[in-house]
JSON list of C-alpha atoms in Angstrom, two decimals:
[
{"chain": "A", "resi": 1, "resn": "MET", "atom": "CA", "xyz": [-5.34, 12.64, 15.31]},
{"chain": "A", "resi": 2, "resn": "GLU", "atom": "CA", "xyz": [-6.04, 12.42, 18.97]},
{"chain": "A", "resi": 3, "resn": "GLY", "atom": "CA", "xyz": [-4.70, 14.67, 21.65]},
{"chain": "A", "resi": 4, "resn": "LYS", "atom": "CA", "xyz": [-2.53, 17.71, 21.17]},
{"chain": "A", "resi": 5, "resn": "GLN", "atom": "CA", "xyz": [-1.65, 18.64, 17.61]},
{"chain": "A", "resi": 6, "resn": "PRO", "atom": "CA", "xyz": [2.07, 18.39, 16.91]},
{"chain": "A", "resi": 7, "resn": "GLU", "atom": "CA", "xyz": [3.98, 21.59, 16.33]},
{"chain": "A", "resi": 8, "resn": "THR", "atom": "CA", "xyz": [5.48, 20.33, 13.08]},
{"chain": "A", "resi": 9, "resn": "GLY", "atom": "CA", "xyz": [5.13, 17.47, 10.63]},
{"chain": "A", "resi": 10, "resn": "VAL", "atom": "CA", "xyz": [8.83, 16.65, 10.86]},
{"chain": "A", "resi": 11, "resn": "GLY", "atom": "CA", "xyz": [9.38, 13.16, 12.21]},
{"chain": "A", "resi": 12, "resn": "LEU", "atom": "CA", "xyz": [5.73, 12.18, 12.01]},
{"chain": "A", "resi": 13, "resn": "ASP", "atom": "CA", "xyz": [4.72, 8.80, 10.62]},
{"chain": "A", "resi": 14, "resn": "VAL", "atom": "CA", "xyz": [2.87, 10.43, 7.75]},
{"chain": "A", "resi": 15, "resn": "ALA", "atom": "CA", "xyz": [2.15, 7.05, 6.15]},
{"chain": "A", "resi": 16, "resn": "SER", "atom": "CA", "xyz": [-0.31, 6.28, 8.94]},
{"chain": "A", "resi": 17, "resn": "MET", "atom": "CA", "xyz": [-2.00, 9.69, 8.77]},
{"chain": "A", "resi": 18, "resn": "SER", "atom": "CA", "xyz": [-5.10, 10.42, 6.76]},
{"chain": "A", "resi": 19, "resn": "THR", "atom": "CA", "xyz": [-5.14, 13.26, 4.27]},
{"chain": "A", "resi": 20, "resn": "ASP", "atom": "CA", "xyz": [-7.41, 15.19, 6.62]},
{"chain": "A", "resi": 21, "resn": "ASP", "atom": "CA", "xyz": [-4.90, 14.75, 9.45]},
{"chain": "A", "resi": 22, "resn": "LEU", "atom": "CA", "xyz": [-2.06, 15.93, 7.23]},
{"chain": "A", "resi": 23, "resn": "LEU", "atom": "CA", "xyz": [-4.01, 18.98, 6.13]},
{"chain": "A", "resi": 24, "resn": "ALA", "atom": "CA", "xyz": [-5.02, 19.72, 9.74]},
{"chain": "A", "resi": 25, "resn": "LEU", "atom": "CA", "xyz": [-1.43, 20.01, 10.93]},
{"chain": "A", "resi": 26, "resn": "PRO", "atom": "CA", "xyz": [-0.81, 23.49, 12.30]},
{"chain": "A", "resi": 27, "resn": "ASP", "atom": "CA", "xyz": [2.32, 23.74, 10.22]},
{"chain": "A", "resi": 28, "resn": "PHE", "atom": "CA", "xyz": [0.40, 23.40, 7.01]},
{"chain": "A", "resi": 29, "resn": "ARG", "atom": "CA", "xyz": [1.32, 27.07, 7.01]},
{"chain": "A", "resi": 30, "resn": "MET", "atom": "CA", "xyz": [4.80, 25.83, 6.17]},
{"chain": "A", "resi": 31, "resn": "SER", "atom": "CA", "xyz": [6.36, 26.45, 2.81]},
{"chain": "A", "resi": 32, "resn": "ALA", "atom": "CA", "xyz": [5.14, 24.69, -0.29]},
{"chain": "A", "resi": 33, "resn": "GLU", "atom": "CA", "xyz": [8.48, 22.85, -0.44]},
{"chain": "A", "resi": 34, "resn": "GLU", "atom": "CA", "xyz": [8.05, 21.52, 3.10]},
{"chain": "A", "resi": 35, "resn": "ARG", "atom": "CA", "xyz": [4.45, 20.43, 2.38]},
{"chain": "A", "resi": 36, "resn": "THR", "atom": "CA", "xyz": [5.66, 18.74, -0.78]},
{"chain": "A", "resi": 37, "resn": "ASP", "atom": "CA", "xyz": [8.34, 16.85, 1.17]},
{"chain": "A", "resi": 38, "resn": "ILE", "atom": "CA", "xyz": [5.76, 15.57, 3.66]},
{"chain": "A", "resi": 39, "resn": "LEU", "atom": "CA", "xyz": [3.30, 14.54, 0.96]},
{"chain": "A", "resi": 40, "resn": "LEU", "atom": "CA", "xyz": [5.99, 12.84, -1.14]},
{"chain": "A", "resi": 41, "resn": "GLU", "atom": "CA", "xyz": [7.18, 10.92, 1.92]},
{"chain": "A", "resi": 42, "resn": "ALA", "atom": "CA", "xyz": [3.60, 9.76, 2.52]},
{"chain": "A", "resi": 43, "resn": "ILE", "atom": "CA", "xyz": [3.36, 8.63, -1.11]},
{"chain": "A", "resi": 44, "resn": "ARG", "atom": "CA", "xyz": [6.66, 6.74, -0.87]},
{"chain": "A", "resi": 45, "resn": "ASN", "atom": "CA", "xyz": [5.53, 5.01, 2.32]},
{"chain": "A", "resi": 46, "resn": "LYS", "atom": "CA", "xyz": [2.15, 4.03, 0.86]},
{"chain": "A", "resi": 47, "resn": "GLU", "atom": "CA", "xyz": [3.80, 2.72, -2.33]},
{"chain": "A", "resi": 48, "resn": "ASN", "atom": "CA", "xyz": [6.20, 0.66, -0.21]},
{"chain": "A", "resi": 49, "resn": "ALA", "atom": "CA", "xyz": [3.30, -0.76, 1.81]},
{"chain": "A", "resi": 50, "resn": "ILE", "atom": "CA", "xyz": [1.49, -1.68, -1.43]},
{"chain": "A", "resi": 51, "resn": "ARG", "atom": "CA", "xyz": [4.62, -3.36, -2.83]},
{"chain": "A", "resi": 52, "resn": "ILE", "atom": "CA", "xyz": [5.10, -5.36, 0.37]},
{"chain": "A", "resi": 53, "resn": "GLY", "atom": "CA", "xyz": [1.41, -6.32, 0.34]},
{"chain": "A", "resi": 54, "resn": "LYS", "atom": "CA", "xyz": [1.67, -7.55, -3.26]},
{"chain": "A", "resi": 55, "resn": "GLU", "atom": "CA", "xyz": [4.80, -9.56, -2.46]},
{"chain": "A", "resi": 56, "resn": "THR", "atom": "CA", "xyz": [3.05, -11.12, 0.53]},
{"chain": "A", "resi": 57, "resn": "LEU", "atom": "CA", "xyz": [-0.04, -11.89, -1.57]},
{"chain": "A", "resi": 58, "resn": "ASP", "atom": "CA", "xyz": [2.15, -13.49, -4.25]},
{"chain": "A", "resi": 59, "resn": "ALA", "atom": "CA", "xyz": [3.77, -15.73, -1.64]},
{"chain": "A", "resi": 60, "resn": "VAL", "atom": "CA", "xyz": [0.41, -16.76, -0.17]},
{"chain": "A", "resi": 61, "resn": "ILE", "atom": "CA", "xyz": [-1.04, -17.47, -3.63]},
{"chain": "A", "resi": 62, "resn": "SER", "atom": "CA", "xyz": [2.02, -19.51, -4.58]},
{"chain": "A", "resi": 63, "resn": "GLU", "atom": "CA", "xyz": [1.72, -21.53, -1.40]},
{"chain": "A", "resi": 64, "resn": "ALA", "atom": "CA", "xyz": [-2.00, -22.05, -1.98]},
{"chain": "A", "resi": 65, "resn": "ARG", "atom": "CA", "xyz": [-1.33, -23.25, -5.53]},
{"chain": "A", "resi": 66, "resn": "SER", "atom": "CA", "xyz": [1.39, -25.62, -4.28]},
{"chain": "A", "resi": 67, "resn": "GLN", "atom": "CA", "xyz": [-1.17, -27.03, -1.84]},
{"chain": "A", "resi": 68, "resn": "GLY", "atom": "CA", "xyz": [-3.57, -27.67, -4.71]},
{"chain": "A", "resi": 69, "resn": "VAL", "atom": "CA", "xyz": [-5.96, -24.75, -4.24]},
{"chain": "A", "resi": 70, "resn": "SER", "atom": "CA", "xyz": [-7.81, -24.19, -7.52]},
{"chain": "A", "resi": 71, "resn": "PHE", "atom": "CA", "xyz": [-7.82, -20.98, -9.52]},
{"chain": "A", "resi": 72, "resn": "SER", "atom": "CA", "xyz": [-11.58, -20.97, -9.02]},
{"chain": "A", "resi": 73, "resn": "ALA", "atom": "CA", "xyz": [-11.20, -20.93, -5.22]},
{"chain": "A", "resi": 74, "resn": "LEU", "atom": "CA", "xyz": [-8.49, -18.28, -5.46]},
{"chain": "A", "resi": 75, "resn": "GLY", "atom": "CA", "xyz": [-10.74, -16.18, -7.70]},
{"chain": "A", "resi": 76, "resn": "ASP", "atom": "CA", "xyz": [-13.54, -16.45, -5.14]},
{"chain": "A", "resi": 77, "resn": "ALA", "atom": "CA", "xyz": [-11.18, -15.40, -2.35]},
{"chain": "A", "resi": 78, "resn": "MET", "atom": "CA", "xyz": [-9.84, -12.49, -4.40]},
{"chain": "A", "resi": 79, "resn": "GLN", "atom": "CA", "xyz": [-13.29, -11.52, -5.70]},
{"chain": "A", "resi": 80, "resn": "CYS", "atom": "CA", "xyz": [-12.34, -11.99, -9.34]},
{"chain": "A", "resi": 81, "resn": "SER", "atom": "CA", "xyz": [-12.54, -14.64, -12.03]},
{"chain": "A", "resi": 82, "resn": "PRO", "atom": "CA", "xyz": [-10.22, -17.66, -12.09]},
{"chain": "A", "resi": 83, "resn": "GLN", "atom": "CA", "xyz": [-8.87, -16.34, -15.41]},
{"chain": "A", "resi": 84, "resn": "ALA", "atom": "CA", "xyz": [-8.01, -13.01, -13.77]},
{"chain": "A", "resi": 85, "resn": "VAL", "atom": "CA", "xyz": [-6.01, -14.85, -11.10]},
{"chain": "A", "resi": 86, "resn": "GLN", "atom": "CA", "xyz": [-4.14, -16.82, -13.77]},
{"chain": "A", "resi": 87, "resn": "GLN", "atom": "CA", "xyz": [-3.39, -13.64, -15.74]},
{"chain": "A", "resi": 88, "resn": "GLN", "atom": "CA", "xyz": [-2.27, -11.81, -12.60]},
{"chain": "A", "resi": 89, "resn": "LEU", "atom": "CA", "xyz": [0.09, -14.65, -11.66]},
{"chain": "A", "resi": 90, "resn": "ALA", "atom": "CA", "xyz": [1.49, -14.81, -15.20]},
{"chain": "A", "resi": 91, "resn": "ARG", "atom": "CA", "xyz": [2.18, -11.03, -15.20]},
{"chain": "A", "resi": 92, "resn": "ARG", "atom": "CA", "xyz": [3.90, -11.20, -11.81]},
{"chain": "A", "resi": 93, "resn": "GLU", "atom": "CA", "xyz": [6.01, -14.17, -12.88]},
{"chain": "A", "resi": 94, "resn": "GLU", "atom": "CA", "xyz": [7.09, -12.22, -15.98]},
{"chain": "A", "resi": 95, "resn": "GLN", "atom": "CA", "xyz": [7.98, -9.20, -13.83]},
{"chain": "A", "resi": 96, "resn": "ASN", "atom": "CA", "xyz": [9.98, -11.37, -11.42]},
{"chain": "A", "resi": 97, "resn": "ALA", "atom": "CA", "xyz": [11.85, -13.21, -14.19]}
]
């Protein structure tokens, strides 16, 4: 973190902070319960970002498929095999059904 260290972690955007930044907060002297709350909030925010990223990726892949992009090209873009892309799409379609 740049500049002056905040007095507390309350109200911070912990999702954008690195673990080192979280641990460097002066109030890491706070209670274990308070530290747990901050860390759990960071986990919730990261999980939400991952979920949104997956949903966005699904939408982009679906659009690419509707435009005729091959599984081979998608696999190259995603750095995996075409079969892995097909399996991933099948799993997501099952989850969304």
